[in-house]
PDB file of C-alpha atoms and ligand atoms in Angstrom:
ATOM      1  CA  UNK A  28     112.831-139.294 -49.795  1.00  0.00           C
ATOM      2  CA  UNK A  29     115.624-138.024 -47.978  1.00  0.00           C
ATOM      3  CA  UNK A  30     119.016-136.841 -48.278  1.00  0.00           C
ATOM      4  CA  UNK A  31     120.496-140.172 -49.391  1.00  0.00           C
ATOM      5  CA  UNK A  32     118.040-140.821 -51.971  1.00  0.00           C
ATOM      6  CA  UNK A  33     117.793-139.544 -55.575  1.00  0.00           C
ATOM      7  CA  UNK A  34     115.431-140.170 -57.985  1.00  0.00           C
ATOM      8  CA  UNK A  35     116.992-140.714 -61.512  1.00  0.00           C
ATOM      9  CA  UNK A  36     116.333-140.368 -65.138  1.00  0.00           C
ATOM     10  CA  UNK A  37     113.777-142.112 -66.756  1.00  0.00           C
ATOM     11  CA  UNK A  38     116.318-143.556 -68.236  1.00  0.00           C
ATOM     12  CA  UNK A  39     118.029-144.595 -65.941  1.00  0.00           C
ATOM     13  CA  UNK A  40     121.561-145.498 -64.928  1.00  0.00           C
ATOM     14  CA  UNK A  41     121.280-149.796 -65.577  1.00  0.00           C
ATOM     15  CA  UNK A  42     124.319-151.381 -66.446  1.00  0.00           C
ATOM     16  CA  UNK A  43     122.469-155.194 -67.060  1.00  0.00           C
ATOM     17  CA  UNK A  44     122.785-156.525 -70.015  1.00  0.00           C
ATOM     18  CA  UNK A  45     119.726-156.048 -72.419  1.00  0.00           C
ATOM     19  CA  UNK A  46     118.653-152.423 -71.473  1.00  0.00           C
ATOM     20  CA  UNK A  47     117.229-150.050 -73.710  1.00  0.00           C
ATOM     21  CA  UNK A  48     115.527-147.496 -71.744  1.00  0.00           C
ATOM     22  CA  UNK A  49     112.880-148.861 -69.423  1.00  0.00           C
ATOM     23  CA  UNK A  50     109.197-149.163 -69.534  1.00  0.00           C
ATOM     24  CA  UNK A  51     106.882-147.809 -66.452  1.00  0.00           C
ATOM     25  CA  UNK A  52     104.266-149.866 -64.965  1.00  0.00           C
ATOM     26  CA  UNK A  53     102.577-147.975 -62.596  1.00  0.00           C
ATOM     27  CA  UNK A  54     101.936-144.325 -64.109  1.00  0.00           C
ATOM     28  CA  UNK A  55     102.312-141.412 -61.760  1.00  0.00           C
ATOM     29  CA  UNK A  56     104.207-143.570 -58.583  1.00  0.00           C
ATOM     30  CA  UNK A  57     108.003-143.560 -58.064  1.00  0.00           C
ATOM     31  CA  UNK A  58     109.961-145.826 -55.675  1.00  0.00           C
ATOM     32  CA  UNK A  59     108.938-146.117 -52.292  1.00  0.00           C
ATOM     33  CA  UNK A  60     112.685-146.867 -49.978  1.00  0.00           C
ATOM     34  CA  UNK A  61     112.074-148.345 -46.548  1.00  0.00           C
ATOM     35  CA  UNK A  62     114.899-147.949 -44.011  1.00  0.00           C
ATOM     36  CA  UNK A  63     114.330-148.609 -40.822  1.00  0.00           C
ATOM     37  CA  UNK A  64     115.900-146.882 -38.136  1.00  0.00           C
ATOM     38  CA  UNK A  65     118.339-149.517 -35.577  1.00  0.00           C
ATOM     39  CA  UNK A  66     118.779-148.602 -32.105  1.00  0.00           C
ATOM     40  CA  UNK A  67     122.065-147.777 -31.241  1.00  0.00           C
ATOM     41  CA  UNK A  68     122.842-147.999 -27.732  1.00  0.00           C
ATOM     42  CA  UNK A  69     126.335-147.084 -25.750  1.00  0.00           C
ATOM     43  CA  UNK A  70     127.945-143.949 -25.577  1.00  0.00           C
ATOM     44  CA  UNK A  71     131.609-142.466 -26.848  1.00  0.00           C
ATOM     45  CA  UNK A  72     133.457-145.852 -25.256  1.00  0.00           C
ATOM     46  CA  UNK A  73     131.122-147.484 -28.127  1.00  0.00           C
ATOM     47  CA  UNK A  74     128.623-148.379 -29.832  1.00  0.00           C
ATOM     48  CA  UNK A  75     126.503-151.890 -30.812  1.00  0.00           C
ATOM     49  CA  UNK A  76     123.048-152.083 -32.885  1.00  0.00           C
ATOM     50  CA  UNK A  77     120.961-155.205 -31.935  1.00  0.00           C
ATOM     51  CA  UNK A  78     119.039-156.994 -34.794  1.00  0.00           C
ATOM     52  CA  UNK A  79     115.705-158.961 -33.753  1.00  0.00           C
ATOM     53  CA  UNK A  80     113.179-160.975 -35.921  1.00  0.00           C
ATOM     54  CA  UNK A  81     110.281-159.240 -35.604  1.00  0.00           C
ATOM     55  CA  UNK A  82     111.052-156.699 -33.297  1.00  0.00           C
ATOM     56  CA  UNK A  83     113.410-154.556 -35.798  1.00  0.00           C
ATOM     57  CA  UNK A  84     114.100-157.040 -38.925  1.00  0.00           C
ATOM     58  CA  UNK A  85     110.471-157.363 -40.413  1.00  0.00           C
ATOM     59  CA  UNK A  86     110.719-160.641 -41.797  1.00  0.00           C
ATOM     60  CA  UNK A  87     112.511-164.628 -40.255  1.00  0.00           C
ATOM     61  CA  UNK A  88     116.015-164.225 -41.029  1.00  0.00           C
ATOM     62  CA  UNK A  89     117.292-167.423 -42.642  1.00  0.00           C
ATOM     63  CA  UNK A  90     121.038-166.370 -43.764  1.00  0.00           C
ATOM     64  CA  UNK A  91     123.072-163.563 -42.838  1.00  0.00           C
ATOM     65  CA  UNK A  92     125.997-162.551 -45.889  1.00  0.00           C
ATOM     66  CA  UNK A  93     128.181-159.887 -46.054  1.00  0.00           C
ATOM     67  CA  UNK A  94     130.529-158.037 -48.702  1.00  0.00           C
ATOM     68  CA  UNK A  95     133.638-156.588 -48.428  1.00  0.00           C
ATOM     69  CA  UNK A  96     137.164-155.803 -49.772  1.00  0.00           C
ATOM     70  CA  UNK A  97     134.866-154.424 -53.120  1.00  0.00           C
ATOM     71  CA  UNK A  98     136.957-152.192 -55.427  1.00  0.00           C
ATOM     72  CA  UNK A  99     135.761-148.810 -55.613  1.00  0.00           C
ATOM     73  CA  UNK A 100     135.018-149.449 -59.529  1.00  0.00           C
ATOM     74  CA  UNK A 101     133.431-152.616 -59.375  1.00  0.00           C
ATOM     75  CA  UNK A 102     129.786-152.677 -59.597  1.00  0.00           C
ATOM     76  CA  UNK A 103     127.755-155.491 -58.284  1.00  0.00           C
ATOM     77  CA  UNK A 104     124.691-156.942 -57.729  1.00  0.00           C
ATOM     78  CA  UNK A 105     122.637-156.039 -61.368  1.00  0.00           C
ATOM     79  CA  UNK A 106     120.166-158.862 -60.431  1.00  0.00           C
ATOM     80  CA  UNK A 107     116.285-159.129 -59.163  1.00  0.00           C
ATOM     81  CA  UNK A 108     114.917-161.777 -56.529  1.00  0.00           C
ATOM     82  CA  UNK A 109     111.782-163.738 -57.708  1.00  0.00           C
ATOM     83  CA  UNK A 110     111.059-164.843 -53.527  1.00  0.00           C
ATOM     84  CA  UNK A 111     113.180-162.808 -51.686  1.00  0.00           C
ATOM     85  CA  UNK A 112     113.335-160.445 -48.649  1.00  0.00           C
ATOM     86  CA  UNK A 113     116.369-158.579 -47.295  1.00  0.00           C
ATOM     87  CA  UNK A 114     117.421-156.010 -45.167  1.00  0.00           C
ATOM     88  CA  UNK A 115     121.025-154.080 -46.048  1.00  0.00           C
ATOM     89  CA  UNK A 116     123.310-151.999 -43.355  1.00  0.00           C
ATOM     90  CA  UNK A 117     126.709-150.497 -44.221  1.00  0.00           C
ATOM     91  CA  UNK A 118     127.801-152.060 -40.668  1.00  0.00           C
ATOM     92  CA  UNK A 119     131.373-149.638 -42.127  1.00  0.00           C
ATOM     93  CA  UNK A 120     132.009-147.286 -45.213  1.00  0.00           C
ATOM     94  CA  UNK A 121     129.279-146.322 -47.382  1.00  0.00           C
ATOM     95  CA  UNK A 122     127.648-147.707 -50.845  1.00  0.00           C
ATOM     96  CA  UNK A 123     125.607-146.375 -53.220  1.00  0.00           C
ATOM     97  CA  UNK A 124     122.648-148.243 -54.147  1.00  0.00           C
ATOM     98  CA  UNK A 125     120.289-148.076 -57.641  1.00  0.00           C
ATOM     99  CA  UNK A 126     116.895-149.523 -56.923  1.00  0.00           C
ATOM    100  CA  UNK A 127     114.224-149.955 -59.735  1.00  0.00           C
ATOM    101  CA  UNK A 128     110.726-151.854 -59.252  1.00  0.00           C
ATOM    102  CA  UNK A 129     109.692-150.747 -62.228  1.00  0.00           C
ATOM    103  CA  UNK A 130     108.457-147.026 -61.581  1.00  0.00           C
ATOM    104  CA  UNK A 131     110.984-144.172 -61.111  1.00  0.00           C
ATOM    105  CA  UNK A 132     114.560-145.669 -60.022  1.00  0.00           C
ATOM    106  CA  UNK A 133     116.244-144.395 -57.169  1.00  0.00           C
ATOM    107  CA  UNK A 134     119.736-144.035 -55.697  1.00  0.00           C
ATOM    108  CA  UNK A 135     119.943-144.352 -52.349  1.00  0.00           C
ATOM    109  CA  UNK A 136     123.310-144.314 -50.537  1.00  0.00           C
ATOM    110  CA  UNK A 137     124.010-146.592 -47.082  1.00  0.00           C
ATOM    111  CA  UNK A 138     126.406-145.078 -45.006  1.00  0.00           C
ATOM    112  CA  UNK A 139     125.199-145.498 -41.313  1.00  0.00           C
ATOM    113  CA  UNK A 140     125.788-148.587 -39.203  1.00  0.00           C
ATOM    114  CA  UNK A 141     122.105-147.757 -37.609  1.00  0.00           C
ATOM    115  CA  UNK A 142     120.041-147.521 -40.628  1.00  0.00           C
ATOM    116  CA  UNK A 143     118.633-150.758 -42.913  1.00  0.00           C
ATOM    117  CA  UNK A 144     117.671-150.712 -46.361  1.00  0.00           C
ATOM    118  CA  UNK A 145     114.979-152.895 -46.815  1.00  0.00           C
ATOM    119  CA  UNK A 146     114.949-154.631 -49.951  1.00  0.00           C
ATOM    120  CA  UNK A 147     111.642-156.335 -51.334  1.00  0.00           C
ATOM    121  CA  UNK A 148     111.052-159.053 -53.759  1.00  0.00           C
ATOM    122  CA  UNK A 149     111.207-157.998 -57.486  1.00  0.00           C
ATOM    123  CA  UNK A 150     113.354-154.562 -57.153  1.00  0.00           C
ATOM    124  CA  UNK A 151     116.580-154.363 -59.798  1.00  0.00           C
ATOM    125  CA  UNK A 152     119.684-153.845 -57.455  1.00  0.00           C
ATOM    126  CA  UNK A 153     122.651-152.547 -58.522  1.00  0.00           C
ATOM    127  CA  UNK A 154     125.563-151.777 -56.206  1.00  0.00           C
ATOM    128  CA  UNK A 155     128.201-149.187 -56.030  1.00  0.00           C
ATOM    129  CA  UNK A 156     131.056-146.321 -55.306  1.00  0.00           C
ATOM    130  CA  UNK A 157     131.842-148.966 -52.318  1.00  0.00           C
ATOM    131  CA  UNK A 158     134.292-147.051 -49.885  1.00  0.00           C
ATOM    132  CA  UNK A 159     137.321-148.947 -49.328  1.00  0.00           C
ATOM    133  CA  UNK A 160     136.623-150.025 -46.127  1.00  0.00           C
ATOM    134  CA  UNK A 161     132.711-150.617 -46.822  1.00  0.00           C
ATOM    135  CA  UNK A 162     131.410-153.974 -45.215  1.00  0.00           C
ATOM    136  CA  UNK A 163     127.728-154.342 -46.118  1.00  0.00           C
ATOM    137  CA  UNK A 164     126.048-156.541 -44.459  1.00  0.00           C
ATOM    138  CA  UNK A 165     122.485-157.890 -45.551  1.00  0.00           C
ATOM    139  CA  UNK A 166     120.054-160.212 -43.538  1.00  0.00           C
ATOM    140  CA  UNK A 167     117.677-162.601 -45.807  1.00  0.00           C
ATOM    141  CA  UNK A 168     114.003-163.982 -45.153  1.00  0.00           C
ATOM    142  CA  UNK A 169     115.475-167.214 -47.946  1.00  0.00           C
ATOM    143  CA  UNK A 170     118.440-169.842 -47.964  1.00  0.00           C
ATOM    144  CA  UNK A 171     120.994-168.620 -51.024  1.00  0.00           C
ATOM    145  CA  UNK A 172     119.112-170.276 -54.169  1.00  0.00           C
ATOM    146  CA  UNK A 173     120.656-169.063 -57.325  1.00  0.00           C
ATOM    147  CA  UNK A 174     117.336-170.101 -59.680  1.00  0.00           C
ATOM    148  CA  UNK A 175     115.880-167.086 -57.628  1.00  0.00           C
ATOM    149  CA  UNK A 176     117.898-164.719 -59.303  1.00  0.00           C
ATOM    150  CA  UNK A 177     116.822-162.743 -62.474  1.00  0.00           C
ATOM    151  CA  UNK A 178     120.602-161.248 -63.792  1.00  0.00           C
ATOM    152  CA  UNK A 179     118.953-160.101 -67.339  1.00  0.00           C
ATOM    153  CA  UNK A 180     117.229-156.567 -67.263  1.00  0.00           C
ATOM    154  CA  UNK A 181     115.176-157.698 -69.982  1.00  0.00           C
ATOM    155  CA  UNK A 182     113.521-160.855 -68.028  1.00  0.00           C
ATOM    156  CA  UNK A 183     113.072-158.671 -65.363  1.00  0.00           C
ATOM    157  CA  UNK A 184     111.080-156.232 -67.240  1.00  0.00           C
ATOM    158  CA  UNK A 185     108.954-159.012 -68.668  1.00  0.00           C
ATOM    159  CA  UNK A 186     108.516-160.720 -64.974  1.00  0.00           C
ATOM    160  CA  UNK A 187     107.918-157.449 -63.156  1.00  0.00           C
ATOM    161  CA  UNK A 188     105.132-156.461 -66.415  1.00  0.00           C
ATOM    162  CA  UNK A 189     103.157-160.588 -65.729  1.00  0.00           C
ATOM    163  CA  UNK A 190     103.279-160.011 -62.194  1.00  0.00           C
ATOM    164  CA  UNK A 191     101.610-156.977 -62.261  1.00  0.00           C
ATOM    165  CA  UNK A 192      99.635-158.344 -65.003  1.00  0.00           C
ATOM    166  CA  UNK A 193      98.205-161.280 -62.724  1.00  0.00           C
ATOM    167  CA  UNK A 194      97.949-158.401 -59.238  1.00  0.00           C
ATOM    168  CA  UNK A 195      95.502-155.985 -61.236  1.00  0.00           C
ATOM    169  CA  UNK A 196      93.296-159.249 -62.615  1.00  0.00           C
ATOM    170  CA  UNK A 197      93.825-160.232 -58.658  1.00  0.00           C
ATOM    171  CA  UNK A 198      91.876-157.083 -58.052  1.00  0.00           C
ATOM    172  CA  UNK A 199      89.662-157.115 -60.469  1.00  0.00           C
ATOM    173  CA  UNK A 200      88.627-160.757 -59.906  1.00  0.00           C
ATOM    174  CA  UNK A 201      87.627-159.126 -55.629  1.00  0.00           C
ATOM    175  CA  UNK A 202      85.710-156.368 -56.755  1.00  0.00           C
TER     176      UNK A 202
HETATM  177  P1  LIG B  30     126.170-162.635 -55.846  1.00  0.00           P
HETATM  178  O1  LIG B  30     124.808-162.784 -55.302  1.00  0.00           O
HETATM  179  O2  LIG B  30     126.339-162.700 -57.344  1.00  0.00           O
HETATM  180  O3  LIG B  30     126.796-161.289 -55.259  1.00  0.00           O
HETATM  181  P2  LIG B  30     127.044-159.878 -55.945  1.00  0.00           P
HETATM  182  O4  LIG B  30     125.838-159.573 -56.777  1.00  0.00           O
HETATM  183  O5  LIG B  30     127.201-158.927 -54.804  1.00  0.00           O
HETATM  184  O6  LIG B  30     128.299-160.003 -56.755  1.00  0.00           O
HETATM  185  O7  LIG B  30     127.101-163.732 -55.187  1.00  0.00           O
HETATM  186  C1  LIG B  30     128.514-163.784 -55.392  1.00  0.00           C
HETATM  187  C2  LIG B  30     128.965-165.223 -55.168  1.00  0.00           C
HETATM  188  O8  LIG B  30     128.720-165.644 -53.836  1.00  0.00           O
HETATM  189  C3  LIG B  30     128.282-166.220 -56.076  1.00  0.00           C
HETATM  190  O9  LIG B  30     129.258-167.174 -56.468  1.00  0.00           O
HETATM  191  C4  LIG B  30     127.277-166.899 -55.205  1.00  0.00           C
HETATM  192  C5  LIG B  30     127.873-166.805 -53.825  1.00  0.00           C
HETATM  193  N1  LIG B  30     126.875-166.647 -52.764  1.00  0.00           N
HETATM  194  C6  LIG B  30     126.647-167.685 -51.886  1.00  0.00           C
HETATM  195  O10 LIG B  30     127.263-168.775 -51.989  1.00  0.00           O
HETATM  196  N2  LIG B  30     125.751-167.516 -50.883  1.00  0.00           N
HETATM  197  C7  LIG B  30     125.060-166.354 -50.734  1.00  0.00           C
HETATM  198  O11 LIG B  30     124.245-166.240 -49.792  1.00  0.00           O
HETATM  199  C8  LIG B  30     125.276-165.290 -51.669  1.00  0.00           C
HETATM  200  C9  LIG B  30     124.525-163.994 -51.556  1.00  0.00           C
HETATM  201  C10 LIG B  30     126.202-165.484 -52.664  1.00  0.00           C
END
Protein backbone atom coordinates (compact mmCIF):
# COMPACT_ATOMS: atom_id res chain seq x y z
CA UNK A 1 0.00 0.00 0.00
CA UNK A 2 1.18 3.26 -0.84
CA UNK A 3 0.45 6.78 -0.65
CA UNK A 4 -2.62 6.66 -2.91
CA UNK A 5 -4.21 3.87 -1.22
CA UNK A 6 -6.34 3.75 1.96
CA UNK A 7 -7.81 1.08 3.53
CA UNK A 8 -11.40 1.87 4.81
CA UNK A 9 -13.89 1.00 7.41
CA UNK A 10 -15.24 -2.21 7.71
CA UNK A 11 -17.98 -0.65 6.83
CA UNK A 12 -17.25 0.75 4.23
CA UNK A 13 -18.05 3.71 2.02
CA UNK A 14 -20.67 1.66 -0.79
CA UNK A 15 -23.17 3.69 -2.27
CA UNK A 16 -25.00 0.40 -4.32
CA UNK A 17 -28.13 -0.18 -3.65
CA UNK A 18 -28.80 -3.04 -1.06
CA UNK A 19 -25.85 -2.45 1.41
CA UNK A 20 -25.95 -3.05 4.92
CA UNK A 21 -22.53 -3.35 6.13
CA UNK A 22 -20.52 -6.04 4.40
CA UNK A 23 -19.56 -9.52 5.20
CA UNK A 24 -15.66 -10.73 5.00
CA UNK A 25 -14.68 -13.76 3.23
CA UNK A 26 -11.28 -14.27 3.70
CA UNK A 27 -10.41 -13.56 7.54
CA UNK A 28 -7.17 -11.78 8.26
CA UNK A 29 -6.37 -10.56 4.23
CA UNK A 30 -7.18 -7.05 2.94
CA UNK A 31 -7.08 -5.90 -0.71
CA UNK A 32 -4.21 -6.56 -2.68
CA UNK A 33 -3.97 -3.19 -5.61
CA UNK A 34 -1.80 -3.95 -8.61
CA UNK A 35 -0.50 -0.93 -10.56
CA UNK A 36 1.89 -1.35 -12.81
CA UNK A 37 4.39 1.08 -13.51
CA UNK A 38 4.29 2.53 -17.67
CA UNK A 39 7.37 3.69 -19.16
CA UNK A 40 7.41 7.11 -19.90
CA UNK A 41 9.84 8.12 -22.36
CA UNK A 42 10.74 11.89 -23.76
CA UNK A 43 11.96 14.63 -21.90
CA UNK A 44 10.51 18.41 -20.97
CA UNK A 45 9.44 18.92 -24.97
CA UNK A 46 7.09 15.81 -23.89
CA UNK A 47 6.09 12.99 -22.91
CA UNK A 48 4.20 9.54 -24.44
CA UNK A 49 3.58 6.08 -22.45
CA UNK A 50 3.42 3.04 -24.84
CA UNK A 51 0.86 0.25 -24.00
CA UNK A 52 1.77 -3.45 -25.25
CA UNK A 53 -0.16 -6.80 -24.83
CA UNK A 54 1.92 -8.70 -22.94
CA UNK A 55 4.80 -6.72 -22.59
CA UNK A 56 3.14 -4.00 -20.08
CA UNK A 57 -0.84 -4.73 -20.29
CA UNK A 58 -1.01 -8.32 -18.70
CA UNK A 59 -3.86 -9.57 -20.43
CA UNK A 60 -5.26 -9.37 -24.85
CA UNK A 61 -6.81 -6.11 -25.00
CA UNK A 62 -10.14 -6.42 -26.80
CA UNK A 63 -11.72 -2.72 -26.31
CA UNK A 64 -10.21 0.36 -25.26
CA UNK A 65 -13.07 3.08 -23.43
CA UNK A 66 -12.55 6.11 -21.88
CA UNK A 67 -14.48 8.69 -19.51
CA UNK A 68 -14.53 12.12 -19.38
CA UNK A 69 -16.35 15.49 -18.91
CA UNK A 70 -17.56 13.57 -15.27
CA UNK A 71 -18.93 16.10 -12.74
CA UNK A 72 -16.96 16.35 -9.75
CA UNK A 73 -20.16 14.97 -7.71
CA UNK A 74 -21.14 12.28 -9.79
CA UNK A 75 -20.16 8.92 -8.76
CA UNK A 76 -19.89 6.09 -11.15
CA UNK A 77 -19.20 2.79 -11.78
CA UNK A 78 -20.96 0.87 -8.39
CA UNK A 79 -20.85 -2.40 -10.45
CA UNK A 80 -18.72 -5.89 -10.40
CA UNK A 81 -17.53 -7.90 -13.62
CA UNK A 82 -18.45 -11.67 -13.59
CA UNK A 83 -15.45 -12.29 -16.73
CA UNK A 84 -13.64 -9.34 -16.84
CA UNK A 85 -10.07 -7.90 -16.89
CA UNK A 86 -9.02 -4.24 -17.07
CA UNK A 87 -6.36 -2.01 -16.66
CA UNK A 88 -7.25 1.94 -15.60
CA UNK A 89 -4.79 5.16 -16.22
CA UNK A 90 -5.82 8.75 -15.45
CA UNK A 91 -4.14 9.52 -19.04
CA UNK A 92 -5.23 13.58 -17.26
CA UNK A 93 -6.69 14.74 -13.80
CA UNK A 94 -7.03 12.40 -11.07
CA UNK A 95 -9.96 9.97 -9.63
CA UNK A 96 -10.51 8.38 -6.67
CA UNK A 97 -11.24 4.83 -6.77
CA UNK A 98 -13.16 2.36 -3.95
CA UNK A 99 -12.22 -1.23 -4.59
CA UNK A 100 -13.81 -4.15 -2.55
CA UNK A 101 -13.26 -8.03 -3.37
CA UNK A 102 -14.72 -8.87 -0.48
CA UNK A 103 -11.90 -8.43 2.28
CA UNK A 104 -10.89 -4.93 3.51
CA UNK A 105 -11.96 -2.16 0.79
CA UNK A 106 -9.58 0.21 -0.38
CA UNK A 107 -9.37 3.70 -1.89
CA UNK A 108 -6.93 4.14 -4.18
CA UNK A 109 -6.57 7.42 -6.11
CA UNK A 110 -5.22 7.54 -10.08
CA UNK A 111 -3.57 10.56 -10.79
CA UNK A 112 -0.45 9.72 -12.99
CA UNK A 113 -0.55 9.26 -16.75
CA UNK A 114 2.34 6.42 -16.10
CA UNK A 115 0.74 4.30 -13.59
CA UNK A 116 -2.28 1.46 -14.32
CA UNK A 117 -4.68 0.21 -11.98
CA UNK A 118 -5.28 -3.17 -12.67
CA UNK A 119 -8.66 -4.25 -12.11
CA UNK A 120 -9.55 -8.10 -11.72
CA UNK A 121 -12.68 -10.00 -12.19
CA UNK A 122 -15.15 -9.86 -9.21
CA UNK A 123 -13.83 -6.49 -7.36
CA UNK A 124 -16.88 -3.78 -6.47
CA UNK A 125 -15.76 -0.49 -8.28
CA UNK A 126 -16.92 2.61 -7.44
CA UNK A 127 -15.63 5.83 -8.99
CA UNK A 128 -15.02 9.28 -7.81
CA UNK A 129 -13.91 13.11 -6.81
CA UNK A 130 -13.15 13.11 -10.81
CA UNK A 131 -11.03 16.38 -11.44
CA UNK A 132 -12.54 18.43 -14.00
CA UNK A 133 -10.32 17.73 -16.54
CA UNK A 134 -9.90 13.86 -15.56
CA UNK A 135 -9.92 11.52 -18.73
CA UNK A 136 -9.62 7.92 -17.51
CA UNK A 137 -8.88 5.70 -19.73
CA UNK A 138 -9.28 1.79 -19.18
CA UNK A 139 -8.07 -1.12 -21.51
CA UNK A 140 -10.32 -4.49 -21.35
CA UNK A 141 -9.31 -8.31 -21.83
CA UNK A 142 -13.66 -8.59 -23.01
CA UNK A 143 -15.99 -6.95 -25.77
CA UNK A 144 -18.63 -4.49 -23.68
CA UNK A 145 -21.36 -7.23 -22.58
CA UNK A 146 -23.76 -5.70 -20.18
CA UNK A 147 -25.08 -9.40 -18.70
CA UNK A 148 -21.43 -9.28 -17.25
CA UNK A 149 -22.21 -6.69 -14.98
CA UNK A 150 -23.37 -7.23 -11.31
CA UNK A 151 -24.89 -3.35 -10.38
CA UNK A 152 -26.58 -4.79 -6.96
CA UNK A 153 -24.16 -4.93 -3.88
CA UNK A 154 -26.23 -7.56 -2.58
CA UNK A 155 -25.75 -10.11 -5.71
CA UNK A 156 -22.37 -9.34 -5.52
CA UNK A 157 -21.96 -10.38 -2.03
CA UNK A 158 -23.83 -13.59 -2.74
CA UNK A 159 -21.62 -14.26 -6.12
CA UNK A 160 -18.31 -13.28 -4.56
CA UNK A 161 -19.49 -15.79 -1.14
CA UNK A 162 -20.41 -19.16 -4.17
CA UNK A 163 -17.34 -18.41 -5.87
CA UNK A 164 -15.30 -18.72 -3.09
CA UNK A 165 -17.54 -21.38 -1.98
CA UNK A 166 -16.76 -23.59 -5.20
CA UNK A 167 -12.43 -22.27 -5.02
CA UNK A 168 -11.99 -23.75 -1.35
CA UNK A 169 -14.03 -27.23 -2.44
CA UNK A 170 -11.56 -26.69 -5.68
CA UNK A 171 -8.83 -27.13 -3.14
CA UNK A 172 -10.05 -29.43 -1.15
CA UNK A 173 -11.13 -31.77 -3.98
CA UNK A 174 -6.57 -31.53 -5.02
CA UNK A 175 -5.43 -32.29 -1.76
P1 LIG B 1 -21.09 2.06 -17.61
O1 LIG B 1 -20.29 0.83 -17.70
O2 LIG B 1 -22.37 2.02 -16.82
O3 LIG B 1 -20.14 3.24 -17.10
P2 LIG B 1 -20.05 3.95 -15.69
O4 LIG B 1 -20.16 2.88 -14.65
O5 LIG B 1 -18.70 4.61 -15.69
O6 LIG B 1 -21.16 4.95 -15.63
O7 LIG B 1 -21.43 2.54 -19.08
C1 LIG B 1 -22.08 3.78 -19.37
C2 LIG B 1 -22.79 3.64 -20.71
O8 LIG B 1 -21.86 3.40 -21.76
C3 LIG B 1 -23.79 2.52 -20.75
O9 LIG B 1 -24.91 2.98 -21.50
C4 LIG B 1 -23.12 1.43 -21.53
C5 LIG B 1 -22.17 2.17 -22.43
N1 LIG B 1 -20.92 1.44 -22.68
C6 LIG B 1 -20.68 0.92 -23.93
O10 LIG B 1 -21.52 1.03 -24.86
N2 LIG B 1 -19.50 0.29 -24.17
C7 LIG B 1 -18.56 0.15 -23.19
O11 LIG B 1 -17.49 -0.44 -23.46
C8 LIG B 1 -18.83 0.66 -21.89
C9 LIG B 1 -17.84 0.51 -20.77
C10 LIG B 1 -20.03 1.31 -21.68
Amino acid sequence: MDNHERNLSPTGRHSGTGTVGRRVFLLGESMKIEHVQLRKHGDNGGMLVALEQGRNVPFEIRRVYYIFGTKAEVRRGRHAHRNLTQMAVAVRGSVTFLLDDGTEPVEVMLNDPSRGLLLNRMVWRELYDFSEDCVLMVLADQLYDPGDYITDYGDFVRELGGSVESERMAACLAV
